[in-house]
Each structure stands twice: as C-alpha cells, then as structure tokens.
CSV table of C-alpha atoms in Angstrom, one decimal:
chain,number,residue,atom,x,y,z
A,30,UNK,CA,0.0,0.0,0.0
A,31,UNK,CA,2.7,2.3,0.7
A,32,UNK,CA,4.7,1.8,-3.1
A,33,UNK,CA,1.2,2.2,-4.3
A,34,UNK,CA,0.5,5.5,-2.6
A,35,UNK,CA,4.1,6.6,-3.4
A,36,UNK,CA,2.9,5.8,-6.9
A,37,UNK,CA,0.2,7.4,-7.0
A,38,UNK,CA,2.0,10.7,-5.4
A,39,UNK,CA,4.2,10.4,-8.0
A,40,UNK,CA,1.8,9.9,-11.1
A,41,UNK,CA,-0.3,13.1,-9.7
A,42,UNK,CA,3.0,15.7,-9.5
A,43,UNK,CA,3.7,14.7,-13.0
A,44,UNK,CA,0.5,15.6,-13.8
A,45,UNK,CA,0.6,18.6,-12.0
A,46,UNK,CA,3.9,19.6,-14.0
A,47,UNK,CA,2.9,18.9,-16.9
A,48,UNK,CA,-0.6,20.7,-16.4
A,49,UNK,CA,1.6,24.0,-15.0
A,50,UNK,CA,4.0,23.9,-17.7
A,51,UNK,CA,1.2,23.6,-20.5
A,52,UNK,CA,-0.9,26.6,-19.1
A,53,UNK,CA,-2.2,29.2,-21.8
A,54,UNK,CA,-0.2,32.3,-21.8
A,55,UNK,CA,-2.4,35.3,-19.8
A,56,UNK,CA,-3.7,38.6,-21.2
A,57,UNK,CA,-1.2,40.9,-19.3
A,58,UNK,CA,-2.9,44.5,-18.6
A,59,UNK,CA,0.7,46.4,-17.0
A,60,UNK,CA,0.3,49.7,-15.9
A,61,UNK,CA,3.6,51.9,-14.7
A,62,UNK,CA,4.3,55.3,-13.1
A,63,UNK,CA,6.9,57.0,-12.1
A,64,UNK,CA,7.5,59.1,-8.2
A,65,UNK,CA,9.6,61.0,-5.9
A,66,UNK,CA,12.4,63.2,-7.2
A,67,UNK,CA,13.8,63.1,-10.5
A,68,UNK,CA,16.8,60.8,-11.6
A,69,UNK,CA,18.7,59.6,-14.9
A,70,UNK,CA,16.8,56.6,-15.3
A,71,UNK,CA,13.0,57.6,-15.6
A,72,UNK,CA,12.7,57.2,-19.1
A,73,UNK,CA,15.1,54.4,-20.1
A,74,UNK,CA,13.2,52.5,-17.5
A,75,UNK,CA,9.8,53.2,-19.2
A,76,UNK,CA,11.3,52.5,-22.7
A,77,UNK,CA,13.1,49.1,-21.8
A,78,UNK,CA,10.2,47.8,-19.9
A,79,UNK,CA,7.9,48.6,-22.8
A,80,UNK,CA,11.1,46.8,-25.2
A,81,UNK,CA,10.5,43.3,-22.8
A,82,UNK,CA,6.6,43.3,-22.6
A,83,UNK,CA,6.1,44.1,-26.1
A,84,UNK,CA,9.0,41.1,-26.7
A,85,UNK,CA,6.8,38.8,-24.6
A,86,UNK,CA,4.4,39.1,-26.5
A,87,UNK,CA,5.7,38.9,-29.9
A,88,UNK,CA,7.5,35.6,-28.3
A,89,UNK,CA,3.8,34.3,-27.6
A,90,UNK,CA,5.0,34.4,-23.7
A,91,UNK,CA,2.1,36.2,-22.9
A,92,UNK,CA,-1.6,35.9,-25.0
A,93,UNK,CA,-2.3,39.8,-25.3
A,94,UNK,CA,-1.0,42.9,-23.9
A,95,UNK,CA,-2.5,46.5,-22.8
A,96,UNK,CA,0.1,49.1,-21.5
A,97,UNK,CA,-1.3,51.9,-19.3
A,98,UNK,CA,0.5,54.8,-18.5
A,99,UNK,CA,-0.9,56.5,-15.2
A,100,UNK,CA,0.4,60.2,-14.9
A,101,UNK,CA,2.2,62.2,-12.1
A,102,UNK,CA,2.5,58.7,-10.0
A,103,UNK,CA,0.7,58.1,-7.3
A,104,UNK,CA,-1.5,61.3,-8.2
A,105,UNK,CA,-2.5,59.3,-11.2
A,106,UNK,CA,-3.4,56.8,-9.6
A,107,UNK,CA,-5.6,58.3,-6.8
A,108,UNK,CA,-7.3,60.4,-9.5
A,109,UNK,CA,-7.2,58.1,-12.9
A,110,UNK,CA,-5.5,60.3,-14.7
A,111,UNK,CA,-4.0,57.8,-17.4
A,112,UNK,CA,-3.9,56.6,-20.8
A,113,UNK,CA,-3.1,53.4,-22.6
A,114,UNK,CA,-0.5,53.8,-25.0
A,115,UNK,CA,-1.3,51.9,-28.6
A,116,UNK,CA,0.9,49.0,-29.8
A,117,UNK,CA,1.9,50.7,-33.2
A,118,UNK,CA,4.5,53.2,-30.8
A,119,UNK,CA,5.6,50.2,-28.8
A,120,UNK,CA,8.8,50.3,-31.1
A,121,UNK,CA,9.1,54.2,-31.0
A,122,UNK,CA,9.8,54.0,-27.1
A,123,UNK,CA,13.3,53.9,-27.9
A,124,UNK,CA,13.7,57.5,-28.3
A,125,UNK,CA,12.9,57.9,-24.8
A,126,UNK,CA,16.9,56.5,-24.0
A,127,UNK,CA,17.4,60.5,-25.1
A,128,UNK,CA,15.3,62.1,-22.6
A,129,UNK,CA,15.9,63.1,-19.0
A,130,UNK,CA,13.1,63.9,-16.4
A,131,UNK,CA,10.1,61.5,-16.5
A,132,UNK,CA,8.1,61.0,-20.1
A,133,UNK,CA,4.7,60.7,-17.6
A,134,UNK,CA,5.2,62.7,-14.7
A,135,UNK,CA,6.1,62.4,-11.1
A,136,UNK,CA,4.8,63.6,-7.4
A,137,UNK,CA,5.5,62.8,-4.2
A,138,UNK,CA,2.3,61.1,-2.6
A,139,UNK,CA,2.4,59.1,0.1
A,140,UNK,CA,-0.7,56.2,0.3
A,141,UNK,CA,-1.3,56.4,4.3
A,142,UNK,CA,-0.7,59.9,4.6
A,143,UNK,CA,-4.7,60.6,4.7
A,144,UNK,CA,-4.6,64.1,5.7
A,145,UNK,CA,-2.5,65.2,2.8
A,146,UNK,CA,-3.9,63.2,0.4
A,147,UNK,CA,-6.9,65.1,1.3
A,148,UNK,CA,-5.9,68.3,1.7
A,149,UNK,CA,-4.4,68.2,-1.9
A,150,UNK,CA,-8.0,67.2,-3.6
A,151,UNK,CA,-7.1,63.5,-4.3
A,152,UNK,CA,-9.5,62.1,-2.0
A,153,UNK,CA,-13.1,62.9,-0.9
A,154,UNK,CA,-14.1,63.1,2.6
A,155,UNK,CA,-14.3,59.3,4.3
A,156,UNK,CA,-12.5,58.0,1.4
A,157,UNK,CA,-9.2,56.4,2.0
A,158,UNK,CA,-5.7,56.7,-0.4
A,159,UNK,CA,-5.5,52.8,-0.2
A,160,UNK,CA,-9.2,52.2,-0.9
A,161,UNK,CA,-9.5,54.7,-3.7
A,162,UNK,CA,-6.4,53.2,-5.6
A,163,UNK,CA,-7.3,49.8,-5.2
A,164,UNK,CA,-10.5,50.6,-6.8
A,165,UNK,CA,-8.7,52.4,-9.4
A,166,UNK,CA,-6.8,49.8,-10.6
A,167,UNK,CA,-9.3,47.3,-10.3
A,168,UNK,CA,-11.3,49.1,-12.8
A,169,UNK,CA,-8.8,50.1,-14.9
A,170,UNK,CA,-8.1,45.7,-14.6
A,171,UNK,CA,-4.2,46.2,-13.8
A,172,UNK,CA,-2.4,42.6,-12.8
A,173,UNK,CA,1.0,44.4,-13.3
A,174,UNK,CA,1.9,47.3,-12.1
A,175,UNK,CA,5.8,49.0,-12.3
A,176,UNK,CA,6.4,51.5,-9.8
A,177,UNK,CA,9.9,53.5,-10.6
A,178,UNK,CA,11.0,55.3,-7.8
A,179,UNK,CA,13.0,55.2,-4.6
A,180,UNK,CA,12.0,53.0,-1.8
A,181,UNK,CA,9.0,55.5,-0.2
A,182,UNK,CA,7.3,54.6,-4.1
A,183,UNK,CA,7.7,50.9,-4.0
A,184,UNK,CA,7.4,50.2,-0.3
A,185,UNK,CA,4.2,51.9,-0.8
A,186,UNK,CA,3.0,50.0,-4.1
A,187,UNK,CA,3.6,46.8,-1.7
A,188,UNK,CA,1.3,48.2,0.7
A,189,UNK,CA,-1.5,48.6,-1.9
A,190,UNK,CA,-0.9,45.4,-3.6
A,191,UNK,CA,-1.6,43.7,-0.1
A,192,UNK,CA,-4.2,46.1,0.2
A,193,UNK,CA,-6.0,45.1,-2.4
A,194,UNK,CA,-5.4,41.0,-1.8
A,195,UNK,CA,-6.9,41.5,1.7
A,196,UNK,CA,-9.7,43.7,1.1
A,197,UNK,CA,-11.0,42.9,-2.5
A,198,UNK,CA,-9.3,39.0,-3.1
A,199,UNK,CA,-7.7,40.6,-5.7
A,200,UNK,CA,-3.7,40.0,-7.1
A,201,UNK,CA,-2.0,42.9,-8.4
A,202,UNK,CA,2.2,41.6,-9.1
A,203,UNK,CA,4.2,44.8,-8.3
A,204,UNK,CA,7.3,44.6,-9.9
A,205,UNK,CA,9.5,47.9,-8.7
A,206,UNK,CA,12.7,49.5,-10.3
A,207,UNK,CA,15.0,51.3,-8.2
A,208,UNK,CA,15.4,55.2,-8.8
A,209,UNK,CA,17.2,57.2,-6.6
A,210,UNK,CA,20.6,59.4,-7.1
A,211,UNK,CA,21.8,58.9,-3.5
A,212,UNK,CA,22.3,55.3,-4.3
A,213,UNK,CA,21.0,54.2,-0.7
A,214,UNK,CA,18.5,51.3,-0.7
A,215,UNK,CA,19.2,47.9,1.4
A,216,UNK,CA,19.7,45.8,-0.1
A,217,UNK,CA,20.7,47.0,-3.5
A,218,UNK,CA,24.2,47.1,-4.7
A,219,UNK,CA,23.6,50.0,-7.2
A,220,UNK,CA,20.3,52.0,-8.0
A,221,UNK,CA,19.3,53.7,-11.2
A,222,UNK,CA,20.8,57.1,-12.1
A,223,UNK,CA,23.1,57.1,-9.5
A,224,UNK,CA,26.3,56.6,-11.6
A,225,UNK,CA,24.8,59.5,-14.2
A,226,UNK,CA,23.9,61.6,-12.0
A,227,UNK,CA,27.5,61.6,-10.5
A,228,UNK,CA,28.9,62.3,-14.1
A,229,UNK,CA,26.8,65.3,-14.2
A,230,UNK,CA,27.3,66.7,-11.1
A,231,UNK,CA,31.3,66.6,-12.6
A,232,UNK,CA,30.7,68.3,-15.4
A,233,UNK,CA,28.7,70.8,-13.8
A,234,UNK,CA,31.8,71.8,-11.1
A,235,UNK,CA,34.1,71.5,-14.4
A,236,UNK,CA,32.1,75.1,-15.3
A,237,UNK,CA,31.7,76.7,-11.8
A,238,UNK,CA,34.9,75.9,-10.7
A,239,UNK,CA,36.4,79.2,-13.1
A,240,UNK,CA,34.8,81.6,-10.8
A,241,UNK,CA,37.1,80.7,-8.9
A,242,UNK,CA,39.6,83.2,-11.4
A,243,UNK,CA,36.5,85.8,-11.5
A,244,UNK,CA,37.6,86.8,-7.6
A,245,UNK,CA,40.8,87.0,-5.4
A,246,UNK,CA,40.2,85.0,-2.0
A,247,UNK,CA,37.2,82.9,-3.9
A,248,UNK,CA,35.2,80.1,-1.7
A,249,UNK,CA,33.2,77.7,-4.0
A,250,UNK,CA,30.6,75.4,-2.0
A,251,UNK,CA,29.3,73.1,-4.8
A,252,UNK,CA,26.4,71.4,-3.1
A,253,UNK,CA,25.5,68.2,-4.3
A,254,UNK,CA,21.9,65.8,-3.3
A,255,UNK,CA,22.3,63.2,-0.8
A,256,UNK,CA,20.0,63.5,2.2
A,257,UNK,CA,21.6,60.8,4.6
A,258,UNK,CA,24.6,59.2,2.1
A,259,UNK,CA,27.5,60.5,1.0
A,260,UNK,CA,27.6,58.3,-2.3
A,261,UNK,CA,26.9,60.6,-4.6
A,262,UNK,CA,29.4,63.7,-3.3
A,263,UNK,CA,32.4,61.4,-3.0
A,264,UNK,CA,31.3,59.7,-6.5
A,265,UNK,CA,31.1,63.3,-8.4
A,266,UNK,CA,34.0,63.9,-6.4
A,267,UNK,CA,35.7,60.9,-7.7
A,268,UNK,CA,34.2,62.1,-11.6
A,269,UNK,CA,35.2,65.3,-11.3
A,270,UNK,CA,39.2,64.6,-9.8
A,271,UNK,CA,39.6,62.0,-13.2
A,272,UNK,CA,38.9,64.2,-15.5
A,273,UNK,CA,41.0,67.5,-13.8
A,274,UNK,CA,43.8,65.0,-13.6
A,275,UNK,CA,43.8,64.3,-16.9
A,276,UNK,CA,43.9,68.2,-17.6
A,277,UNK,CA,46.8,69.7,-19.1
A,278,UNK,CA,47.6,73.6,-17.5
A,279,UNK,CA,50.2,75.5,-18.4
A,280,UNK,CA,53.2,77.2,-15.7
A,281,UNK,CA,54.7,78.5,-14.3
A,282,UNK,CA,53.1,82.4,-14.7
A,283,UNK,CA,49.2,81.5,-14.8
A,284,UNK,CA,47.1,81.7,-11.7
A,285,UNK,CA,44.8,78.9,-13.1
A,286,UNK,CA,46.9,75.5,-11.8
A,287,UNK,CA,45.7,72.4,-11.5
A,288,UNK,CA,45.8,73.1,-7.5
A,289,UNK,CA,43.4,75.6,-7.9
A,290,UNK,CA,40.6,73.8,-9.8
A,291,UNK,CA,41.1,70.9,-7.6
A,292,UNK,CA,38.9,70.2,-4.7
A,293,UNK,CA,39.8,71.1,-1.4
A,294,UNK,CA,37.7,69.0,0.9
A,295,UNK,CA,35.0,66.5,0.6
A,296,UNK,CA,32.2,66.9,3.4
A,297,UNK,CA,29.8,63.7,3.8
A,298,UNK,CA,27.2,62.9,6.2
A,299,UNK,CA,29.5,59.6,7.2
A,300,UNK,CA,32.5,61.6,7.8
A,301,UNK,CA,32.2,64.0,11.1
A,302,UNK,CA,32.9,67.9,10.4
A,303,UNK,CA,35.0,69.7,12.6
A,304,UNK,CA,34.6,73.3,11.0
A,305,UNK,CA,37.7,74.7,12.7
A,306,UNK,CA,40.3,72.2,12.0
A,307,UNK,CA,38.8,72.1,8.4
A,308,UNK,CA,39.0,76.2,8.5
A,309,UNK,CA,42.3,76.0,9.5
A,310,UNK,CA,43.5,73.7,7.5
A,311,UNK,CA,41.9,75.6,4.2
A,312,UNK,CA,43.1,78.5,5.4
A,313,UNK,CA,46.7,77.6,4.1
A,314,UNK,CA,44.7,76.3,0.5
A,315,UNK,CA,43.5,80.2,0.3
A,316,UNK,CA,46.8,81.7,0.6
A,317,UNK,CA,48.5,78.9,-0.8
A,318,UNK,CA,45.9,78.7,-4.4
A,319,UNK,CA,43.5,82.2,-3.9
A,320,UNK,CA,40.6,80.2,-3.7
A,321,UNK,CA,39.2,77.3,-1.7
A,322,UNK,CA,36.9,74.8,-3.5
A,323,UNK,CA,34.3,72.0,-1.5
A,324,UNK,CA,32.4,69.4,-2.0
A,325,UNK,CA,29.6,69.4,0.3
A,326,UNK,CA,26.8,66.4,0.6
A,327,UNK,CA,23.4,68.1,1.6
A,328,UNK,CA,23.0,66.0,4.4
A,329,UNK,CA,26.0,66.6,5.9
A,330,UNK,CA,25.6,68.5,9.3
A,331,UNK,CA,22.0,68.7,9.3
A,332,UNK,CA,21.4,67.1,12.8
A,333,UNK,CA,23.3,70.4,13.7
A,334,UNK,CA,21.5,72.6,11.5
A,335,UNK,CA,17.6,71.6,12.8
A,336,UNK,CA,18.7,71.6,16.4
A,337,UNK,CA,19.7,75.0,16.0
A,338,UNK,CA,16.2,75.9,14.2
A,339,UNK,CA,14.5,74.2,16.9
A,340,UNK,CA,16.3,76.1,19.6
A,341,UNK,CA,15.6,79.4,18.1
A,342,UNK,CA,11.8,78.1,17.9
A,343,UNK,CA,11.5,78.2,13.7
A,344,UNK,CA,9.5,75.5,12.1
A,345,UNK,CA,11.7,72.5,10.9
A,346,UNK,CA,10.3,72.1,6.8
A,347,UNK,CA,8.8,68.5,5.7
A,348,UNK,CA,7.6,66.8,3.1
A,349,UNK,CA,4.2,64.6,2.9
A,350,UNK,CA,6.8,61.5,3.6
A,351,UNK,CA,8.4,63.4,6.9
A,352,UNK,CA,11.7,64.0,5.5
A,353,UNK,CA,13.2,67.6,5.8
A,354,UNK,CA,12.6,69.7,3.0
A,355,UNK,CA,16.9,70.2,2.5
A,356,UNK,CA,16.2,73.1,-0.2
A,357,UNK,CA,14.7,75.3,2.7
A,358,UNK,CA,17.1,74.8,5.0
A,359,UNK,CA,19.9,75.0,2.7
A,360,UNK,CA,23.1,73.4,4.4
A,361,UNK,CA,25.3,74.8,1.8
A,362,UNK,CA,24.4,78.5,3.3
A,363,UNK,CA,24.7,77.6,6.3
A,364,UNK,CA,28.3,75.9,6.3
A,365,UNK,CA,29.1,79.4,3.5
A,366,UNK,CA,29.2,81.8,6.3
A,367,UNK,CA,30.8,80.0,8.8
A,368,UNK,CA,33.5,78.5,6.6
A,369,UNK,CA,34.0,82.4,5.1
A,370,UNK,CA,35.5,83.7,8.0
A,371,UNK,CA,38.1,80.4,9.2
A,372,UNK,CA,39.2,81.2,5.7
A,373,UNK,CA,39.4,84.8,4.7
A,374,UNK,CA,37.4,84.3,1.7
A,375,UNK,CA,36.5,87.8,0.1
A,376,UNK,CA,33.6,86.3,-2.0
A,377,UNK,CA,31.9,83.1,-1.3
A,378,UNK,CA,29.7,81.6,-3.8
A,379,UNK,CA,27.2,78.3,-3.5
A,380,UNK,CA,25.9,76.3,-6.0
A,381,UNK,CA,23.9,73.7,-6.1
A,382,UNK,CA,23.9,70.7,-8.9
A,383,UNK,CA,21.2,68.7,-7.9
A,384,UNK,CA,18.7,69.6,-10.3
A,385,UNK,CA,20.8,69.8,-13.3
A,386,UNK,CA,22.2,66.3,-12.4
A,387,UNK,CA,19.1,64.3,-11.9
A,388,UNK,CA,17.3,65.8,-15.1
A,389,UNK,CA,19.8,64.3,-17.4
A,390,UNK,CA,19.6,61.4,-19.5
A,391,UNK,CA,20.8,57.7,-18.7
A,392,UNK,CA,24.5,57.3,-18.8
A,393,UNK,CA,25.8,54.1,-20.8
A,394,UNK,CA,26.1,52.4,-17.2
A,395,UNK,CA,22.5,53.1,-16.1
A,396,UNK,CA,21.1,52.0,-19.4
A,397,UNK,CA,23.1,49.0,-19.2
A,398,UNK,CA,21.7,48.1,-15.3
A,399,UNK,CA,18.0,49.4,-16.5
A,400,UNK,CA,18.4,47.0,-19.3
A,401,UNK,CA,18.7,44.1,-17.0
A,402,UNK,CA,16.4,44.3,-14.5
A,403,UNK,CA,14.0,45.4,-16.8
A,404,UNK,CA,14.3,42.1,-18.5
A,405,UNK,CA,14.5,40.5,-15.6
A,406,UNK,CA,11.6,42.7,-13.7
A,407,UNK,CA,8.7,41.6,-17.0
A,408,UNK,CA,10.5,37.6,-16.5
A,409,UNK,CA,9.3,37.8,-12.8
A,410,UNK,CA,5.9,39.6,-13.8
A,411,UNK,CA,5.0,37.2,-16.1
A,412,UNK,CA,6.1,34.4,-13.2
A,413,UNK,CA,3.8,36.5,-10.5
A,414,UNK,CA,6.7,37.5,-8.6
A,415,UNK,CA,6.7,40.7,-6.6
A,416,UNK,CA,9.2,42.5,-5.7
A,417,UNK,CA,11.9,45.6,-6.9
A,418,UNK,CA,14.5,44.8,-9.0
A,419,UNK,CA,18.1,45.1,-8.1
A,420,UNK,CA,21.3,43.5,-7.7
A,421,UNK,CA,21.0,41.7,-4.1
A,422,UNK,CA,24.0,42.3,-2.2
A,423,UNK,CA,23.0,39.9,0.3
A,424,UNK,CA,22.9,37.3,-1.8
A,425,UNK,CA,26.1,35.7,-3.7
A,426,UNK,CA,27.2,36.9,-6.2
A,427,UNK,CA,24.9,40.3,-5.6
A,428,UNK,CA,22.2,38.6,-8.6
A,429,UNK,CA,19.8,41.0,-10.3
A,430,UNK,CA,16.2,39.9,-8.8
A,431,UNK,CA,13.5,40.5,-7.7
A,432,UNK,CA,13.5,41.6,-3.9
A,433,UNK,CA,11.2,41.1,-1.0
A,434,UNK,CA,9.7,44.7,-1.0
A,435,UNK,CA,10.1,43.6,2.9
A,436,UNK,CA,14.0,44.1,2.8
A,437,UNK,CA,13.8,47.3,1.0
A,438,UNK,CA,14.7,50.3,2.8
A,439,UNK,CA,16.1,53.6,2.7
A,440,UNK,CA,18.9,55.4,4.5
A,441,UNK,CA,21.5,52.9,3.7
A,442,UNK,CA,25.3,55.2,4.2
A,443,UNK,CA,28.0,55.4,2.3
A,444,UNK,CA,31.3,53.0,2.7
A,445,UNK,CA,33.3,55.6,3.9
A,446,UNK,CA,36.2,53.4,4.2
A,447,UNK,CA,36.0,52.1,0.2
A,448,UNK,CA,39.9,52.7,-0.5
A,449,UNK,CA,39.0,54.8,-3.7
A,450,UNK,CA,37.5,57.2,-1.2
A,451,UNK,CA,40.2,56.9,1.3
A,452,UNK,CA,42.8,57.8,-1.1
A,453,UNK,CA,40.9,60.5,-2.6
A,454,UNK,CA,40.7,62.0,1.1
A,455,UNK,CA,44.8,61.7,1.6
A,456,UNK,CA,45.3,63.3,-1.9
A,457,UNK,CA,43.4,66.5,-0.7
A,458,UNK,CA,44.8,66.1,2.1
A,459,UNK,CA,41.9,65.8,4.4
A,460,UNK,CA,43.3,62.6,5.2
C-alpha cells in the first residue's frame, strides 16, 4: 500500500507539472508610473520595460497585452488620470533613452498619509488613499503594475498590492525599479541614475569651478543631493578629480593650476565635520591657491543645522513623507558663512547641482543596469513574482532579482572606508 501510494503521489506531481507547464499564456494588462524626485533613469526605464513586454508578447509568452500609462505617480493613480499607449509606438519607445526627467510625470504622494492626500483634492471626505487606488486599478483591470522610484514609491505599491489581496481578493504583481541618485537602498548594490547623475554633477563643477579666477580669495561650496549618504558627493568627487587629472595647465606664470581647480575638501554625512580644523586647514589652500573649493553632501551637518532651528523656535520644513525639505534649510548656506570667516574668503559663492544632475539622460552604465532588471523585472511579472528589481547584495554573487519589497529600505550610508574614497581624502589632504 505504501509503493502504491508513493505511486500514486508520484503519477499526480507529474501531472501537476505537466498541467503548470502547459498553461495558456495570460492577457497581461501592466500599468507603470513613475514618483519622488527626478533621476537619470526615468525614461530608459519606461522604454526598456515597454522593449521586454512588447518582446513577450511577440514571443507568444504572454496571449495579449495592454500598456497603461498613469500620470504624475501616485496622483494618477488616486485620481485616474491615465492613458493606454497603442501598440503601433511600442517600437518608437526607444527614443525615450534621449530624454531626462520623467516621459509621464512624477509627485511625491504618500498612500497612508490621509490628511495630505486630502488636503491636496485626491481624495473625498471618508475616502481612504489605499481604498480609492485599489478601486482604481481594479477598474482600470491592472495585474502588473511597475512603480519606478525610490524605496518610499515601491514600499508603498507593496502596501496597496496587499491592500488590495486583503480587502477585495484581488492580485495585483508589483514589480519595482530602483530610482534614486543617492544610491541608498538595502539591499541593492547599485540604484538607477546614481552613476549618471555623478557624471553630471562633474561636469557641472568642471564650469563653476572658473569663478574661482572671476575673484581673489574665492570660496566655492558646490552642493550636491544626498539626504543621509555620502555616495553621490564622493562619486562626483571621484568624476570630477579624473577628469582634472587628466587636464593639461600651463606654468609657471598662470594663476589657473591644476591646484586651484582641484577640490579642497570633501564633506559627507558619514565623515564628522569639525569646522575649525577644516577652516584651519583651508586656510593655508587660500593663501596657498586664492581660492578654496568644497564638496559638500546636503545631508551633511544637518542634525546640527535643525537643532539650531528648533532652539531658536523656527518650524523645521517637511515633506508629505516626513523628511526635511533640505532646499529650505539649505546646508550649503549655512556651512558658507561659517567656513567664510576660518578662511578669509572675500567672496563666497554656493551652488547647487542637484537639479541639473538628476534631469539628465541615462548614462551608458545606467542603461546598461535598467536593461537588466527590466528584462528580468517583466520575466518575474510574467512568473507572479513581486518584488523591486536590483542586484542583491545579500545574496552571492549580488544577482539581479526581484527583492522582498520587505528588505527594502532607505537610509543605507555610504562606505566611507572604500579605499577609492580613502585615497581620494589623503590626496586632498583631508586625510
């Protein structure tokens, strides 16, 4: 009796394969949006995830396909504001690769923030973010949905996709891709736009850094986005040092050296500041070079910089998601004034590269890392797998998959002990 149960067992699995494996391809109705801040990646994401659906089902992976674009993210969604996009410009996508910014619009809405969803007219009175998406999508019949955008925009889609399998039996497969310039979600090795954004941010220094020769006694604060990691300061830093190294200048009897257009100092959220040994220090750059030039990661001292706010009772600025709005409290200003005076600087001037990093088009690197977990990201769609692509550094060999929208999380800091950044650090000397 037991071989014949086995048997049976057996018999029934092998029927059970061969029944799973047979299966009829689906109708696939995909819907994506983008959300949060703007990043190199936006619309290569949107044009390679088009590129793999529209291969699926040419391949006959998938029975038919319908493609719905919902506008300004999560707004979109709350208010169905969207369109679906016809096969015949499936193909046309590509041209998207040349675009920066997002080819459908972002915001920044946050699902369970009720009051704010309220406040801004997406909701009616008793209605709830969750409940009025979910109904959304349900009409609009969307079993795939692609949320690009940091890990506030896919944590978020997770929520609604459980959501909606609690309250209305439904299954919507969220499949996230990984947008954010500060390059600091656990546990992904690398996150879209970072790497382009950091080219940008060099080539926008390469141009500010001459008014430095405008001014004697010049201090340049180039600002750069990163709200608690340093990644993407030390990695324009990094950019920027490459290509001044490879500079030719001419001397002696020019003012303009290589010195001069170099960076002085490199100031990270990871790395503590003390402002009067850095003064000091800088001090002998000024009278060494005329002018003083630093990278400053907008995160960096703003513990200090709200506690100070708070104890002179002003109202700390934040965003629907509770972060601090950096852009009003502007740490660049704030470290200006005191940095002016350790130094002797006659003219001090800050700028910001922020926005005319993260508007620029994908990079050869980020189109290569969209590429593959878009391919992979419509593979684990098609397989009902949710979860936001990346390359999984806790798993060997860091594979590109699709991970547990569980283990995704923000805040993750810079290495500052990578020996690229080390070095960096003793070649200005700040080490």
């Amino acid at each position: 009796r037991h071989y014949l149960s086995c048997h049976y067992l057996f018999q029934l699995n092998n029927q059970l394969k061969t029944k799973t494996s047979t299966m009829p391809p689906q109708q696939m109705n995909v819907a994506m949006m983008t959300s949060g801040g703007l990043a190199p990646c936006l619309s290569s994401s949107v044009a390679y995830l088009v590129e793999f659906w529209a291969a699926a089902e040419k391949a006959g992976t998938v029975s038919g396909l319908s493609i719905r674009m919902y506008f300004d993210g999560y707004k979109g969604v709350l208010t169905g504001h969207s369109t679906v996009i016809s096969p015949d410009i499936y193909d046309e996508c590509s041209c998207l690769h040349e675009l920066g910014g997002s080819p459908i619009g972002n915001s920044r809405v946050k699902l369970t923030n009720i009051k704010d969803c309220m406040a801004r007219g997406f909701i009616k009175e008793g209605e709830t973010p969750l409940e009025r998406a979910a109904q959304q999508l349900i009409k609009d019949g969307i079993n795939v949905i692609h949320t690009i955008g940091g890990d506030d925009t896919n944590t978020q889609a997770a929520v609604l996709s459980k959501y909606i399998l609690e309250k209305h039996g439904g299954k919507v497969v969220v499949v996230g891709m990984p947008k954010t310039i500060d390059n600091d979600v656990f546990p992904i090795v690398q996150t879209f736009g970072a790497d382009t954004a950091a080219e940008q941010g060099s080539i926008f220094f390469k141009n500010v850094v001459s008014e430095s020769s405008a001014n004697p006694k010049m201090l340049i604060i180039h600002e750069v986005m990163g709200r608690d990691s340093g990644y993407l300061t030390a990695a324009t830093a990094r950019k920027y040092r490459e290509g001044i190294k490879a500079q030719k200048f001419i001397g002696p009897g020019f003012t303009t050296t290589q010195k001069s257009r170099d960076i002085h100092a490199v100031w990270i959220p990871e790395l503590k500041v003390d402002i009067a040994a850095e003064g000091e220090r800088l001090k002998k750059v000024m009278d060494e070079v005329g002018c003083v030039n630093v990278f400053l990661s907008e995160g960096a001292g703003v513990t200090d910089i709200i506690a100070e706010l708070e104890a002179n009772g002003e109202e700390v600025p934040r965003d629907a998601f509770g972060h601090v709005s950096l852009a009003k409290i502007n740490p660049g200003v704030y470290f200006s004034k005191r940095l002016a005076t350790l130094v002797g600087a006659e003219k001090t001037l800050v700028q910001k590269s922020g926005y005319f990093a993260r508007a620029a088009a994908s990079n050869d690197f980020d189109r290569k890392l969209i590429k593959d977990c878009a391919e992979k990201g419509v593979e684990s769609a098609i397989a009902g797998i949710s979860g936001c692509m990346g390359e999984d550094e806790d798993k060997e060999g860091t594979p590109i998959r699709a991970i547990e929208f569980e283990r995704i999380k923000g805040g993750k800091h810079f290495n500052k002990d990578v020996a690229w950044f080390q070095e960096l650090l003793k070649e200005i000397g700040q080490a």
